[in-house]
């Protein structure tokens, strides 16, 4: 759970998740939405993958990134346990 909150603590990573909520994208498509280097985008994607918030699948020469809705549901359920 700590890795998830660490990943969500960054605005760029939250914005990447917002993009992936709309549709699956390649790293290049994700990078086009930001004014930062491609290696920085790769770093953010690695942190999101380590937290299991996104998944990746190689299709030909491209890697397609998708949001992992199962983990998001688990986090939401955990947060809701604090609601009185």
Coordinates of N, CA and C in Angstrom, one line a residue:
X1 N 0.8 -1.2 0.0 CA 0.0 0.0 0.0 C 0.9 1.3 0.0
X2 N 2.0 1.2 0.6 CA 2.9 2.4 0.7 C 3.4 2.8 -0.7
X3 N 3.7 1.8 -1.6 CA 4.1 2.1 -2.9 C 3.0 2.8 -3.7
X4 N 1.8 2.4 -3.4 CA 0.6 3.0 -4.1 C 0.5 4.5 -3.7
X5 N 0.6 4.8 -2.5 CA 0.5 6.2 -2.0 C 1.7 7.0 -2.4
X6 N 2.9 6.4 -2.5 CA 4.1 7.1 -3.0 C 3.8 7.4 -4.5
X7 N 3.3 6.5 -5.2 CA 3.0 6.8 -6.7 C 2.0 7.8 -6.9
X8 N 1.0 7.8 -6.0 CA -0.1 8.8 -6.2 C 0.3 10.2 -5.6
X9 N 1.4 10.3 -4.9 CA 1.8 11.5 -4.3 C 2.4 12.5 -5.3
X10 N 2.5 12.1 -6.6 CA 3.1 13.0 -7.6 C 2.0 13.4 -8.6
X11 N 2.0 14.7 -8.9 CA 0.9 15.3 -9.8 C 1.1 14.7 -11.2
X12 N 2.3 14.5 -11.7 CA 2.5 14.0 -13.0 C 1.9 12.6 -13.1
X13 N 2.2 11.7 -12.1 CA 1.7 10.4 -12.1 C 0.2 10.3 -12.0
X14 N -0.4 11.2 -11.2 CA -1.9 11.3 -11.2 C -2.4 11.7 -12.5
X15 N -1.7 12.6 -13.2 CA -2.2 13.0 -14.6 C -2.1 11.9 -15.6
X16 N -1.0 11.1 -15.5 CA -0.9 9.9 -16.3 C -2.0 9.0 -16.1
X17 N -2.4 8.7 -14.8 CA -3.6 7.9 -14.5 C -4.8 8.4 -15.1
X18 N -5.0 9.7 -15.1 CA -6.2 10.4 -15.7 C -6.2 10.1 -17.2
X19 N -5.1 10.2 -17.9 CA -5.0 9.9 -19.3 C -5.4 8.5 -19.6
X20 N -4.8 7.6 -18.8 CA -5.1 6.1 -19.0 C -6.5 5.7 -18.6
X21 N -7.1 6.5 -17.8 CA -8.5 6.3 -17.5 C -9.4 6.4 -18.8
X22 N -9.0 7.3 -19.7 CA -9.7 7.5 -20.9 C -9.5 6.4 -21.9
X23 N -8.2 6.1 -22.1 CA -7.8 5.0 -23.0 C -6.4 4.5 -22.8
X24 N -6.1 3.3 -23.3 CA -4.7 2.8 -23.2 C -3.8 3.6 -24.2
X25 N -2.6 3.8 -23.7 CA -1.7 4.7 -24.5 C -0.3 4.1 -24.5
X26 N 0.5 4.5 -25.5 CA 1.9 4.1 -25.5 C 2.7 5.2 -24.7
X27 N 3.9 4.9 -24.4 CA 4.8 5.9 -23.7 C 4.9 7.2 -24.5
X28 N 5.0 7.1 -25.8 CA 5.1 8.3 -26.6 C 3.9 9.1 -26.6
X29 N 2.7 8.5 -26.6 CA 1.5 9.2 -26.6 C 1.3 9.9 -25.2
X30 N 1.7 9.2 -24.1 CA 1.7 9.8 -22.8 C 2.6 11.0 -22.8
X31 N 3.8 10.8 -23.3 CA 4.8 11.9 -23.2 C 4.4 13.1 -24.0
X32 N 3.6 13.0 -25.0 CA 3.1 14.1 -25.8 C 2.2 15.1 -25.0
X33 N 1.7 14.6 -23.9 CA 0.8 15.4 -23.0 C 1.6 16.2 -22.0
X34 N 2.9 16.1 -22.0 CA 3.8 16.7 -20.9 C 4.9 17.4 -21.6
X35 N 5.4 18.4 -20.8 CA 6.6 19.2 -21.2 C 7.8 18.7 -20.4
X36 N 8.0 17.4 -20.3 CA 9.1 16.8 -19.6 C 9.8 15.8 -20.6
X37 N 11.0 15.4 -20.2 CA 11.7 14.4 -21.1 C 11.1 13.0 -21.1
X38 N 11.3 12.3 -22.1 CA 10.8 10.9 -22.2 C 11.4 10.0 -21.2
X39 N 12.7 10.2 -20.8 CA 13.2 9.4 -19.7 C 12.5 9.7 -18.4
X40 N 12.1 10.9 -18.2 CA 11.3 11.3 -17.0 C 9.9 10.6 -17.0
X41 N 9.3 10.5 -18.2 CA 8.0 9.8 -18.3 C 8.2 8.4 -18.0
X42 N 9.3 7.8 -18.5 CA 9.6 6.4 -18.3 C 9.7 6.1 -16.8
X43 N 10.4 7.0 -16.1 CA 10.6 6.9 -14.6 C 9.2 6.9 -13.9
X44 N 8.3 7.8 -14.3 CA 7.0 7.9 -13.7 C 6.2 6.6 -14.0
X45 N 6.3 6.1 -15.3 CA 5.6 4.8 -15.6 C 6.2 3.7 -14.8
X46 N 7.5 3.6 -14.6 CA 8.1 2.5 -13.8 C 7.5 2.6 -12.4
X47 N 7.4 3.7 -11.8 CA 6.9 3.9 -10.4 C 5.4 3.4 -10.4
X48 N 4.6 3.8 -11.4 CA 3.2 3.4 -11.4 C 3.1 1.9 -11.6
X49 N 4.0 1.3 -12.4 CA 4.0 -0.2 -12.6 C 4.4 -0.9 -11.3
X50 N 5.5 -0.4 -10.6 CA 5.9 -1.0 -9.4 C 4.8 -1.0 -8.3
X51 N 4.0 0.0 -8.3 CA 2.8 0.1 -7.4 C 1.6 -0.7 -7.9
X52 N 1.8 -1.3 -9.1 CA 0.7 -2.1 -9.7 C -0.5 -1.2 -10.1
X53 N -0.3 0.1 -10.3 CA -1.4 0.9 -10.7 C -1.7 0.9 -12.2
X54 N -0.6 0.5 -12.9 CA -0.8 0.4 -14.4 C -0.1 -1.0 -14.8
X55 N -0.5 -1.4 -16.0 CA 0.0 -2.6 -16.6 C 0.6 -2.2 -17.9
X56 N 1.4 -3.1 -18.5 CA 2.0 -2.8 -19.8 C 1.9 -4.1 -20.6
X57 N 1.7 -3.9 -21.9 CA 1.7 -5.1 -22.8 C 2.4 -4.7 -24.1
X58 N 3.4 -5.5 -24.5 CA 4.1 -5.3 -25.7 C 3.3 -5.7 -26.9
X59 N 3.1 -4.8 -27.8 CA 2.4 -5.1 -29.1 C 3.2 -4.6 -30.2
X60 N 3.9 -5.6 -30.9 CA 4.8 -5.2 -31.9 C 6.0 -4.4 -31.3
X61 N 6.3 -3.3 -31.9 CA 7.4 -2.5 -31.4 C 7.0 -1.5 -30.3
X62 N 5.7 -1.5 -29.9 CA 5.2 -0.6 -28.9 C 4.8 -1.3 -27.6
X63 N 4.9 -0.5 -26.5 CA 4.4 -1.0 -25.2 C 3.2 -0.2 -24.9
X64 N 2.0 -0.9 -24.7 CA 0.8 -0.2 -24.4 C 0.5 -0.2 -22.9
X65 N 0.3 0.9 -22.3 CA 0.0 1.1 -20.9 C -1.5 1.2 -20.6
X66 N -1.9 0.5 -19.6 CA -3.3 0.5 -19.2 C -3.4 0.7 -17.7
X67 N -4.5 1.3 -17.2 CA -4.7 1.5 -15.8 C -5.2 0.2 -15.2
X68 N -4.7 -0.2 -14.0 CA -5.1 -1.4 -13.4 C -6.3 -1.1 -12.4
X69 N -7.5 -1.2 -12.9 CA -8.7 -0.8 -12.1 C -8.9 -1.7 -10.9
X70 N -8.4 -2.9 -10.9 CA -8.5 -3.8 -9.7 C -7.8 -3.2 -8.5
X71 N -6.6 -2.7 -8.7 CA -5.9 -2.1 -7.6 C -6.6 -0.8 -7.1
X72 N -7.1 0.0 -8.1 CA -7.8 1.2 -7.7 C -9.0 0.9 -6.9
X73 N -9.7 -0.1 -7.2 CA -10.9 -0.6 -6.4 C -10.5 -1.0 -5.0
X74 N -9.4 -1.7 -4.9 CA -8.8 -2.1 -3.6 C -8.5 -0.9 -2.8
X75 N -7.8 0.1 -3.3 CA -7.5 1.3 -2.6 C -8.7 2.0 -2.1
X76 N -9.7 2.1 -3.0 CA -10.9 2.8 -2.7 C -11.6 2.1 -1.5
X77 N -11.7 0.8 -1.6 CA -12.3 0.0 -0.5 C -11.6 0.2 0.8
X78 N -10.3 0.2 0.8 CA -9.5 0.4 2.0 C -9.8 1.8 2.6
X79 N -9.8 2.8 1.7 CA -10.1 4.2 2.2 C -11.5 4.3 2.8
X80 N -12.4 3.6 2.2 CA -13.8 3.6 2.7 C -14.0 3.0 4.0
X81 N -13.0 2.2 4.4 CA -13.1 1.6 5.8 C -13.0 2.6 6.9
X82 N -12.5 3.8 6.5 CA -12.3 4.8 7.5 C -13.5 5.7 7.6
X83 N -14.5 5.5 6.7 CA -15.7 6.3 6.8 C -16.6 5.9 7.9
X84 N -17.1 6.8 8.6 CA -18.0 6.4 9.8 C -19.4 6.5 9.4

